[in-house]
Coordinates of C-alpha atoms in Angstrom, one line a residue:
Chain X
M1 CA -4.7 135.9 -26.7
D2 CA -3.5 132.6 -27.8
S3 CA -0.8 131.1 -25.6
S4 CA 0.3 128.5 -28.1
L5 CA 1.7 130.8 -30.8
H6 CA 5.2 130.3 -29.4
E7 CA 4.8 126.6 -30.2
V8 CA 3.6 127.5 -33.7
W9 CA 6.8 129.5 -34.2
Q10 CA 9.0 126.7 -32.9
A11 CA 7.2 124.1 -35.0
A12 CA 7.8 126.1 -38.2
S13 CA 11.5 126.4 -37.5
G14 CA 12.3 124.2 -40.6
S15 CA 10.5 126.5 -43.0
P16 CA 11.9 130.1 -42.9
F17 CA 10.2 132.4 -45.4
L18 CA 12.2 132.8 -48.6
P19 CA 11.0 135.2 -51.3
T20 CA 10.5 134.0 -54.9
V21 CA 13.3 136.3 -56.1
G22 CA 16.1 137.0 -53.6
K23 CA 17.2 140.5 -52.6
G24 CA 20.3 140.3 -54.6
S25 CA 18.7 139.6 -58.0
Q26 CA 15.6 141.8 -57.6
F27 CA 17.2 144.7 -59.5
F28 CA 18.2 142.4 -62.4
V29 CA 14.8 140.7 -62.6
G30 CA 12.9 144.0 -62.4
F31 CA 15.1 145.7 -64.9
L32 CA 14.9 142.8 -67.4
L33 CA 11.1 142.5 -67.1
L34 CA 10.7 146.3 -67.6
L35 CA 13.0 146.1 -70.6
I36 CA 11.0 143.3 -72.1
G37 CA 7.8 145.2 -71.4
L38 CA 9.3 148.3 -73.1
A39 CA 10.4 146.3 -76.1
L40 CA 7.1 144.6 -76.6
G41 CA 5.3 147.9 -76.1
G42 CA 7.6 149.4 -78.8
L43 CA 6.8 146.6 -81.2
F44 CA 3.1 147.2 -80.5
T45 CA 3.4 150.9 -81.4
L46 CA 4.9 149.9 -84.8
N47 CA 1.7 148.0 -85.7
R48 CA -1.3 149.0 -83.7
S49 CA -3.7 146.3 -84.8
L50 CA -6.5 144.7 -82.8
V51 CA -4.7 141.4 -83.0
N52 CA -1.6 142.9 -81.5
V53 CA -3.4 144.1 -78.4
P54 CA -3.6 140.6 -76.9
V55 CA -0.6 139.2 -78.7
L56 CA 1.9 141.8 -77.6
G57 CA -0.1 143.7 -75.0
I58 CA -0.7 140.8 -72.6
P59 CA 2.9 139.7 -72.4
A60 CA 4.1 143.3 -72.3
S61 CA 1.6 144.1 -69.4
L62 CA 2.6 141.0 -67.5
A63 CA 6.3 141.9 -67.8
V64 CA 5.7 145.4 -66.7
A65 CA 3.5 144.3 -63.8
F66 CA 6.1 142.0 -62.2
G67 CA 8.9 144.3 -63.3
V68 CA 7.4 147.3 -61.5
V69 CA 6.9 145.2 -58.3
Y70 CA 10.5 144.0 -58.3
M71 CA 11.9 147.4 -59.2
F72 CA 10.1 148.9 -56.2
C73 CA 11.7 146.2 -54.0
A74 CA 15.1 146.7 -55.7
V75 CA 15.2 150.4 -54.9
G76 CA 14.4 149.8 -51.2
V77 CA 10.6 150.4 -51.1
Y78 CA 9.7 146.9 -50.0
V79 CA 6.1 146.5 -51.1
Chain L
M1 CA 6.8 157.0 14.7
K2 CA 3.8 158.3 12.8
T3 CA 1.7 155.8 11.0
L4 CA -0.8 157.0 8.4
A5 CA -3.8 154.7 8.0
V6 CA -4.7 156.3 4.7
F7 CA -6.7 153.6 3.2
S8 CA -9.9 153.6 5.3
A9 CA -9.9 157.3 5.5
V10 CA -9.6 157.9 1.8
L11 CA -12.0 155.1 0.9
S12 CA -14.7 156.3 3.4
V13 CA -14.8 159.8 2.0
L14 CA -15.4 158.7 -1.5
A15 CA -18.6 160.7 -2.1
T16 CA -18.8 160.3 -5.9
A17 CA -20.3 156.9 -6.3
Y18 CA -19.0 155.7 -9.7
A19 CA -19.6 152.2 -10.7
S20 CA -19.8 150.7 -14.2
S21 CA -19.7 147.0 -14.8
D22 CA -18.7 146.7 -18.4
S23 CA -15.2 145.3 -17.7
K24 CA -14.3 142.3 -15.6
S25 CA -11.9 144.3 -13.5
T26 CA -14.4 147.1 -12.7
L27 CA -15.5 147.2 -9.1
P28 CA -17.8 149.5 -7.1
S29 CA -16.3 152.7 -5.8
T30 CA -16.7 151.6 -2.2
F31 CA -14.5 148.6 -2.9
K32 CA -11.9 147.7 -0.3
P33 CA -9.7 144.6 -0.6
P34 CA -10.9 141.9 1.8
Q35 CA -8.5 141.3 4.7
V36 CA -7.9 137.6 3.9
F37 CA -4.1 137.5 3.8
K38 CA -1.3 138.4 6.2
N39 CA 2.2 139.2 5.1
L40 CA 4.4 137.1 7.3
N41 CA 7.7 138.3 6.0
L42 CA 8.3 141.0 3.4
V43 CA 11.4 142.3 1.8
H44 CA 11.0 145.4 -0.3
V45 CA 14.0 146.0 -2.6
I46 CA 14.0 149.4 -4.3
S47 CA 16.7 149.8 -7.0
V48 CA 17.5 153.4 -8.0
E49 CA 20.6 152.3 -10.0
K50 CA 19.0 153.3 -13.3
N51 CA 17.0 156.2 -14.5
Y52 CA 13.9 154.4 -13.6
V53 CA 13.1 152.7 -10.3
K54 CA 12.8 149.0 -10.1
E55 CA 10.9 147.7 -7.1
N56 CA 10.8 144.2 -6.0
I57 CA 8.5 142.9 -3.3
N58 CA 9.3 139.4 -2.0
V59 CA 6.6 138.4 0.4
L60 CA 5.5 135.3 2.2
I61 CA 1.7 135.5 2.5
E62 CA -0.6 133.4 4.6
N63 CA -4.4 132.9 4.1
I64 CA -6.0 134.0 7.4
D65 CA -9.5 133.6 6.1
K66 CA -11.8 130.6 6.5
E67 CA -12.1 130.0 2.7
A68 CA -9.6 129.5 0.0
Q69 CA -8.4 132.8 -1.6
D70 CA -6.7 133.6 -4.9
E71 CA -6.7 137.4 -5.2
Y72 CA -3.9 139.4 -3.7
Y73 CA -4.0 143.2 -4.0
L74 CA -1.2 145.8 -4.0
P75 CA -2.1 149.5 -3.5
F76 CA -0.7 152.5 -5.3
T77 CA -1.6 156.2 -5.2
G78 CA -3.4 157.6 -8.3
D79 CA -0.2 159.5 -9.3
Q80 CA 2.0 156.4 -8.9
M81 CA -0.6 154.3 -10.8
S82 CA 0.0 156.4 -13.9
R83 CA 3.7 155.9 -13.7
V84 CA 3.9 152.2 -12.7
G85 CA 4.5 149.7 -15.4
G86 CA 5.9 146.3 -16.2
F87 CA 4.1 144.7 -13.3
E88 CA 4.9 141.0 -13.0
A89 CA 4.3 138.5 -10.2
K90 CA 5.7 135.0 -9.9
D91 CA 6.1 132.2 -7.4
R92 CA 9.4 132.5 -5.5
K93 CA 9.6 128.8 -4.9
D94 CA 8.5 127.4 -8.2
A95 CA 9.7 129.2 -11.3
S96 CA 8.0 126.7 -13.7
V97 CA 4.6 128.3 -12.9
G98 CA 5.5 131.3 -14.9
H99 CA 4.1 134.8 -14.5
F100 CA 0.7 135.1 -12.7
K101 CA -2.2 136.9 -14.2
V102 CA -2.1 140.5 -13.1
E103 CA -4.4 143.4 -13.8
A104 CA -5.0 146.9 -12.8
V105 CA -8.3 147.2 -10.9
E106 CA -10.7 149.8 -12.1
F107 CA -13.1 151.0 -9.5
D108 CA -13.0 154.7 -9.2
P109 CA -10.8 156.9 -11.3
E110 CA -11.1 159.7 -8.7
S111 CA -9.9 157.6 -5.8
D112 CA -6.4 158.3 -4.5
I113 CA -5.8 154.6 -3.9
Q114 CA -5.7 152.3 -6.9
Y115 CA -4.9 148.6 -6.9
Y116 CA -3.1 146.0 -8.9
R117 CA -4.7 142.5 -8.5
V118 CA -2.6 139.4 -8.6
H119 CA -4.4 136.1 -9.4
L120 CA -2.7 133.2 -7.7
P121 CA -2.6 130.2 -10.1
S122 CA -4.5 128.1 -7.6
P123 CA -6.5 129.3 -4.6
L124 CA -4.6 129.3 -1.3
K125 CA -6.3 127.1 1.3
P126 CA -6.9 128.6 4.8
G127 CA -3.7 128.6 6.8
D128 CA -1.5 127.9 3.7
R129 CA 1.4 130.0 2.7
Q130 CA 2.9 131.2 -0.5
A131 CA 6.1 133.1 -1.5
L132 CA 5.3 135.8 -4.0
G133 CA 7.8 137.8 -6.0
I134 CA 6.3 141.0 -7.3
T135 CA 8.3 143.2 -9.7
Y136 CA 7.3 146.6 -11.1
Y137 CA 8.9 149.7 -12.4
V138 CA 8.3 153.4 -11.6
L139 CA 8.9 155.9 -14.3
K140 CA 9.4 159.7 -13.9
A141 CA 10.5 158.8 -10.4
Y142 CA 13.2 161.3 -9.6
K143 CA 13.5 165.0 -9.0
P144 CA 17.0 166.6 -9.4
L145 CA 18.3 168.5 -6.4
P146 CA 19.7 171.1 -7.1
A147 CA 17.3 171.6 -9.9
S148 CA 19.9 173.4 -12.1
I149 CA 23.6 172.9 -12.2
A150 CA 26.6 173.9 -14.3
Q151 CA 27.5 171.7 -17.2
D152 CA 30.6 170.1 -15.6
E153 CA 29.0 169.6 -12.2
Q154 CA 27.7 166.4 -10.7
Q155 CA 24.0 165.6 -10.7
F156 CA 22.0 164.6 -7.6
L157 CA 18.6 163.1 -7.7
T158 CA 16.0 162.6 -5.0
Y159 CA 13.4 159.8 -4.6
S160 CA 10.6 159.6 -2.1
F161 CA 9.0 156.4 -1.0
S162 CA 7.5 154.8 2.1
A163 CA 9.9 152.9 4.4
Y164 CA 7.0 150.5 5.0
A165 CA 6.1 148.5 1.9
P166 CA 2.7 149.5 0.5
S167 CA 0.2 146.8 1.5
V168 CA -3.5 146.3 2.1
Y169 CA -2.7 143.5 4.6
T170 CA -1.2 143.4 8.0
T171 CA 2.6 142.9 7.8
S172 CA 4.3 141.0 10.6
K173 CA 7.9 141.6 9.7
Q174 CA 9.4 143.7 6.9
K175 CA 12.5 145.5 5.7
T176 CA 13.2 147.9 2.9
E177 CA 16.5 147.8 1.0
V178 CA 17.5 150.7 -1.3
K179 CA 20.2 150.0 -3.9
F180 CA 22.1 153.0 -5.3
P181 CA 24.4 153.4 -8.3
S182 CA 27.3 154.5 -6.1
S183 CA 28.0 155.0 -2.4
A184 CA 27.6 158.8 -2.8
I185 CA 24.4 159.2 -0.9
P186 CA 24.7 162.7 0.8
D187 CA 21.2 162.8 2.3
Y188 CA 18.6 160.3 3.5
T189 CA 15.7 160.4 6.0
K190 CA 16.7 158.9 9.3
L191 CA 14.2 157.0 11.4
P192 CA 14.4 155.8 15.0
G193 CA 15.6 152.3 15.2
S194 CA 14.1 149.3 16.9
G195 CA 15.6 146.4 18.8
D196 CA 19.4 146.6 18.9
V197 CA 19.6 149.0 16.0
Q198 CA 19.9 152.6 17.2
E199 CA 18.8 154.3 14.0
F200 CA 17.5 153.4 10.5
P201 CA 18.7 153.1 7.8
Q202 CA 21.9 151.1 8.0
K203 CA 24.3 151.9 5.3
Q204 CA 26.5 149.2 3.7
G205 CA 28.4 150.4 0.6
T206 CA 25.8 151.3 -2.1
K207 CA 22.9 149.9 0.0
L208 CA 20.6 151.4 2.6
T209 CA 18.4 149.2 4.7
Y210 CA 15.4 150.4 6.6
G211 CA 14.2 147.8 9.0
P212 CA 13.5 145.1 10.0
F213 CA 10.3 146.6 11.4
D214 CA 7.8 144.8 13.6
E215 CA 4.1 144.4 12.9
K216 CA 2.5 147.2 10.9
P217 CA -1.2 147.5 10.2
A218 CA -2.7 147.6 6.7
G219 CA -2.0 150.8 4.8
A220 CA 0.9 151.9 7.1
A221 CA 3.2 154.4 5.5
E222 CA 6.3 156.2 6.6
P223 CA 7.5 158.7 4.0
V224 CA 11.2 158.9 3.5
E225 CA 13.4 160.6 0.9
V226 CA 16.9 159.8 -0.3
R227 CA 19.3 162.0 -2.3
F228 CA 22.1 160.4 -4.3
E229 CA 24.6 161.1 -7.0
F230 CA 23.6 160.2 -10.5
T231 CA 25.9 161.8 -13.0
K232 CA 24.3 160.1 -15.9
P233 CA 21.6 161.1 -18.2
V234 CA 18.0 160.6 -17.0
S235 CA 16.7 159.6 -20.5
H236 CA 13.0 159.5 -20.8
V237 CA 11.2 158.5 -24.1
S238 CA 7.8 160.1 -23.9
E239 CA 6.7 158.4 -27.1
L240 CA 8.2 155.6 -29.2
E241 CA 6.5 154.7 -32.4
R242 CA 7.9 151.5 -33.8
D243 CA 6.9 150.2 -37.2
V244 CA 7.6 146.7 -38.4
E245 CA 6.8 146.3 -42.1
V246 CA 6.7 142.9 -43.6
S247 CA 7.2 142.5 -47.4
H248 CA 6.6 139.1 -49.0
W249 CA 7.6 140.3 -52.5
G250 CA 10.9 141.7 -51.3
G251 CA 11.6 139.1 -48.6
N252 CA 12.3 141.9 -46.2
V253 CA 11.3 143.1 -42.8
A254 CA 11.8 146.9 -42.4
F255 CA 12.0 148.5 -38.9
E256 CA 11.6 152.2 -38.2
E257 CA 11.6 153.7 -34.7
R258 CA 10.6 157.3 -34.0
Y259 CA 11.7 158.5 -30.6
T260 CA 10.7 161.6 -28.6
L261 CA 13.5 161.7 -26.2
Y262 CA 13.8 163.9 -23.1
H263 CA 16.4 164.4 -20.4
R264 CA 14.6 164.6 -17.1
G265 CA 17.7 165.5 -15.1
A266 CA 19.0 168.8 -13.7
N267 CA 18.8 171.9 -16.0
L268 CA 21.8 173.9 -16.9
S269 CA 22.3 176.9 -14.6
T270 CA 24.1 178.9 -17.3
L271 CA 24.1 178.9 -21.0
F272 CA 25.6 175.9 -22.7
N273 CA 29.3 176.5 -23.5
R274 CA 30.5 174.5 -26.5
V275 CA 34.2 175.3 -25.9
K276 CA 34.0 174.2 -22.3
W277 CA 32.1 171.0 -23.4
A278 CA 34.9 170.2 -25.9
Q279 CA 37.5 170.7 -23.3
Q280 CA 35.6 168.6 -20.7
Q281 CA 35.6 165.7 -23.1
Y282 CA 39.3 165.4 -22.6
Y283 CA 39.9 166.0 -18.9
N284 CA 36.7 164.8 -17.4
P285 CA 34.4 162.9 -19.8
V286 CA 32.0 161.9 -17.0
S287 CA 28.9 164.1 -17.6
Y288 CA 25.2 164.0 -17.0
A289 CA 24.6 165.0 -20.6
L290 CA 23.5 162.3 -23.0
K291 CA 26.0 162.2 -25.9
E292 CA 25.8 158.7 -27.3
M293 CA 23.4 155.8 -27.7
K294 CA 24.1 152.2 -28.7
F295 CA 21.5 150.1 -30.4
P296 CA 22.5 146.4 -30.6
L297 CA 20.3 145.2 -33.4
R298 CA 19.6 141.6 -34.5
V299 CA 22.4 139.9 -36.5
G300 CA 21.7 140.4 -40.2
S301 CA 20.4 143.9 -39.9
A302 CA 21.4 146.2 -42.8
D303 CA 20.8 149.7 -44.4
A304 CA 20.6 151.5 -41.0
Y305 CA 19.8 155.2 -41.0
F306 CA 19.6 157.9 -38.4
T307 CA 17.7 161.1 -39.1
D308 CA 16.1 163.9 -37.2
V309 CA 13.9 166.9 -38.2
I310 CA 16.8 168.5 -40.1
G311 CA 17.7 165.4 -42.1
N312 CA 20.4 162.8 -42.0
V313 CA 22.7 162.9 -38.9
S314 CA 26.1 161.9 -40.0
T315 CA 27.5 161.2 -36.5
S316 CA 26.5 157.5 -36.5
K317 CA 28.3 154.3 -36.9
F318 CA 26.9 151.0 -38.0
R319 CA 28.8 147.8 -37.7
S320 CA 27.1 144.7 -39.1
N321 CA 28.8 141.3 -39.4
K322 CA 28.2 137.7 -38.6
R323 CA 28.3 138.2 -34.8
E324 CA 26.6 141.6 -34.3
A325 CA 24.8 144.5 -35.8
L326 CA 25.6 147.6 -33.7
L327 CA 24.2 151.0 -34.4
E328 CA 25.9 153.8 -32.5
I329 CA 24.4 157.2 -32.8
K330 CA 25.5 160.6 -31.4
P331 CA 22.7 163.2 -31.2
R332 CA 23.2 166.5 -33.0
Y333 CA 24.0 168.1 -29.6
P334 CA 24.7 166.7 -26.1
L335 CA 21.4 166.5 -24.3
F336 CA 21.2 168.2 -20.9
G337 CA 18.4 168.3 -18.4
G338 CA 15.1 169.6 -19.7
W339 CA 16.2 169.3 -23.3
K340 CA 14.4 167.3 -26.0
Y341 CA 15.7 165.4 -29.0
P342 CA 13.2 163.8 -31.4
F343 CA 14.9 161.4 -33.9
T344 CA 14.3 158.5 -36.2
I345 CA 16.3 155.3 -36.8
G346 CA 15.5 152.5 -39.1
W347 CA 17.0 149.4 -40.7
N348 CA 16.2 146.4 -42.9
S349 CA 16.5 142.7 -42.3
D350 CA 15.9 139.6 -44.4
A351 CA 12.5 138.1 -43.8
K352 CA 13.9 134.7 -43.1
H353 CA 15.1 135.8 -39.7
F354 CA 11.7 136.8 -38.5
L355 CA 9.1 135.1 -40.8
R356 CA 8.3 131.4 -41.1
K357 CA 5.7 129.6 -43.2
V358 CA 3.4 127.5 -41.1
S359 CA 1.3 125.7 -43.7
G360 CA -0.4 126.5 -46.9
S361 CA -1.1 130.2 -46.8
S362 CA -0.4 130.7 -43.1
Y363 CA 2.6 132.5 -41.8
V364 CA 4.2 133.3 -38.4
L365 CA 6.2 136.4 -37.6
N366 CA 8.4 136.7 -34.5
V367 CA 9.9 140.2 -33.8
P368 CA 11.2 141.8 -30.6
F369 CA 8.4 144.0 -29.0
L370 CA 11.0 146.6 -28.1
E371 CA 14.6 147.1 -29.3
G372 CA 15.8 150.6 -28.5
P373 CA 19.1 151.7 -27.0
K374 CA 21.0 149.6 -24.5
Q375 CA 22.5 152.1 -22.1
P376 CA 24.2 151.5 -18.8
E377 CA 21.9 154.0 -17.1
G378 CA 18.8 152.5 -18.7
V379 CA 16.0 154.0 -20.8
E380 CA 12.3 154.4 -19.8
Y381 CA 9.4 154.5 -22.3
E382 CA 6.2 156.3 -21.3
S383 CA 4.2 155.3 -24.3
V384 CA 5.0 152.7 -27.0
V385 CA 3.0 152.4 -30.2
L386 CA 4.0 149.3 -32.1
R387 CA 2.7 148.9 -35.6
V388 CA 3.2 145.6 -37.5
V389 CA 2.4 146.3 -41.1
L390 CA 1.5 143.0 -42.7
P391 CA 1.2 142.5 -46.5
E392 CA -1.9 143.8 -48.2
G393 CA -4.7 141.2 -47.9
A394 CA -3.4 139.4 -44.9
E395 CA -6.2 138.3 -42.6
N396 CA -6.9 136.2 -39.5
V397 CA -4.3 138.1 -37.5
K398 CA -3.5 136.7 -34.1
Y399 CA -0.8 137.8 -31.7
Q400 CA 0.9 137.0 -28.5
T401 CA 3.5 138.8 -26.6
T402 CA 5.7 138.2 -23.5
I403 CA 5.3 141.9 -22.4
P404 CA 3.3 142.0 -19.2
T405 CA -0.4 142.2 -20.3
S406 CA -1.1 144.9 -17.7
S407 CA 1.2 147.2 -19.7
I408 CA -0.7 146.8 -22.9
T409 CA -3.4 149.5 -23.2
E410 CA -4.8 148.8 -26.6
A411 CA -4.5 146.3 -29.5
K412 CA -6.3 146.6 -32.8
V413 CA -6.1 145.7 -36.4
E414 CA -6.4 148.6 -38.9
I415 CA -5.6 149.5 -42.5
H416 CA -2.4 151.3 -43.6
K417 CA -2.1 152.6 -47.2
T418 CA 1.2 153.2 -48.8
F419 CA 3.0 152.5 -52.2
L420 CA 1.3 150.3 -54.7
D421 CA -1.7 149.6 -52.4
T422 CA -5.3 149.4 -53.4
V423 CA -7.1 148.1 -50.4
G424 CA -4.4 148.9 -47.9
R425 CA -2.2 146.8 -45.7
T426 CA -3.5 144.9 -42.7
T427 CA -1.8 146.6 -39.7
L428 CA -1.7 145.3 -36.1
V429 CA -1.3 148.2 -33.7
I430 CA -0.4 147.5 -30.1
K431 CA -0.1 150.4 -27.6
A432 CA 1.7 149.9 -24.4
R433 CA 2.7 152.2 -21.6
N434 CA 5.4 152.5 -18.9
L435 CA 7.9 150.1 -20.2
V436 CA 11.7 150.1 -19.6
D437 CA 14.7 148.7 -21.4
D438 CA 14.6 145.6 -19.3
F439 CA 11.8 144.5 -21.6
R440 CA 14.1 144.7 -24.6
D441 CA 13.9 141.6 -26.8
R442 CA 10.6 140.4 -25.3
E443 CA 9.1 138.7 -28.3
L444 CA 5.9 139.5 -30.2
I445 CA 4.5 136.6 -32.2
V446 CA 1.9 137.3 -34.9
T447 CA 0.3 134.7 -37.1
Y448 CA -1.7 135.6 -40.3
D449 CA -3.1 134.1 -43.4
Y450 CA -2.0 135.5 -46.8
S451 CA -3.3 133.7 -49.8
L452 CA -1.6 133.5 -53.2
L453 CA -4.5 135.5 -54.8
A454 CA -3.9 138.3 -52.2
S455 CA -0.2 138.4 -53.0
L456 CA -0.9 138.7 -56.7
R457 CA -3.0 141.8 -56.2
K458 CA -0.2 144.3 -56.8
P459 CA 1.0 142.9 -60.2
L460 CA -2.7 142.3 -61.2
I461 CA -3.5 145.9 -60.7
I462 CA -0.5 147.0 -62.8
F463 CA -1.4 144.4 -65.4
I464 CA -4.9 145.7 -65.8
T465 CA -3.7 149.3 -66.0
M466 CA -1.2 148.4 -68.7
I467 CA -3.7 146.5 -70.7
G468 CA -5.9 149.6 -70.4
V469 CA -3.0 151.6 -71.8
F470 CA -2.6 149.3 -74.8
V471 CA -6.3 149.2 -75.6
A472 CA -6.4 153.0 -75.3
A473 CA -3.4 153.3 -77.6
W474 CA -5.2 151.1 -80.1
V475 CA -8.4 153.1 -79.9
V476 CA -6.8 156.5 -80.0
G477 CA -4.5 155.3 -82.9
G478 CA -7.6 154.3 -84.8
V479 CA -9.2 157.7 -84.7
E480 CA -9.1 159.2 -88.2
L481 CA -8.0 162.8 -87.9
K482 CA -7.4 163.5 -91.7
F483 CA -10.1 164.7 -94.0
S484 CA -11.6 161.9 -96.0
K485 CA -10.3 161.6 -99.6
K486 CA -13.7 160.3 -100.8

């Protein structure tokens, strides 16, 4: 065991951990991103071409990816 | 006066030679502490004020050997050894030295005498003296007498100990003080006095004093028993599982504690009477039943819950503001002697209260090792399993705690899988035994590395899955199901 961890804790007193998106806005961010993902996914279904897989699929997937993570946090399952 | 020289007798009949040398503290079965110290003056303070026993041995030791010595031994019986915990030793004269290194000595699990070894910070030269302050706690210490009482009666407990402090060294002068919760001490063993005192113990208010005694040889014991009123719950937590879950995405630290709580006091002599209980709450609310527990949590705690095997228990109050966060719970039924109540509590807190960024991708977490209820009568914990669930992909985990190291039985890092996990979360598991609520708020500091790439694992997995869905939609959409016109 390291006996200096207490000093590490003291030394880091100026930098408390703050999440990228605060607890208060997690639901809004998650919901918005999921909505964007759903909209882009809907657009894709209207015209399922190979070009639209990267053009609409990548932004839609990114929005859903972060949206799901924030929605999990927003409903109290802190992942 | 009968003096039992148990040590030499027990140790000499050790037939089963058992010796392994894998651990540093393992000694041969014929081990006997060397007679290198002498206890010049010893004061043994036994406090039975709470539902565990706190023992304090303040002793002035002298090195009577020809060489410098730094290992002081304290004996316990095998049965006591399994119930002793929170063992700490310090210098009575110089508080700045901090707690000495203490360990339980393994030499023969079959032996009736086991030892704790105290390492003095610097070897004591021949003829030199040092004032030691040794503190430890004894769990499951009492027996109720009578063993069963009516639900409105007073509870009496007994505790047996030796009027001479346990020691492997010759003790020149000693006394034993016993502190009680009240002055109601109906029975206690009387011993013939010495000097100008006719009879031991001397009673002053809530305190009994055996001694001072003159010189006693090593291993001297004089069993005595006291019986005192203790109309309070004898709460005993046989197992506490405490989970601390750190979330970087949510900026949250979630706590959950699962208790297996027992009341070790007197059983009910008749069936529990709910009407009588309700009446008793008005005219005589003093009872040995456990009816309420208060958990002072850290300021900033939120979303507290209290459940048991049936589900949510509505008889709880949670008050959280700038100055305090107090969770008050009432079990589903008042807990009488011999009864059990397993329950779960949990709460959330912002990560900024417990988690700090050290540099780059390195973080430091500081959480209380034990929180638990704060009761006037105390709470004892037989087994504590603390799990610190760090984010998925955290590595290089180091920890340090101010809990006595002799109480920690095991510490390991394992993997815990839960929501949205692929490889599982790094989990630090620390098992400790025989702790009491005096160790509330002793800190546990954990440092770990958590890279940006590891933190992006969860969205990345969902991203890949979603891309897969889009590609699959395109492929499936391209399949021609109609008959060709040509």
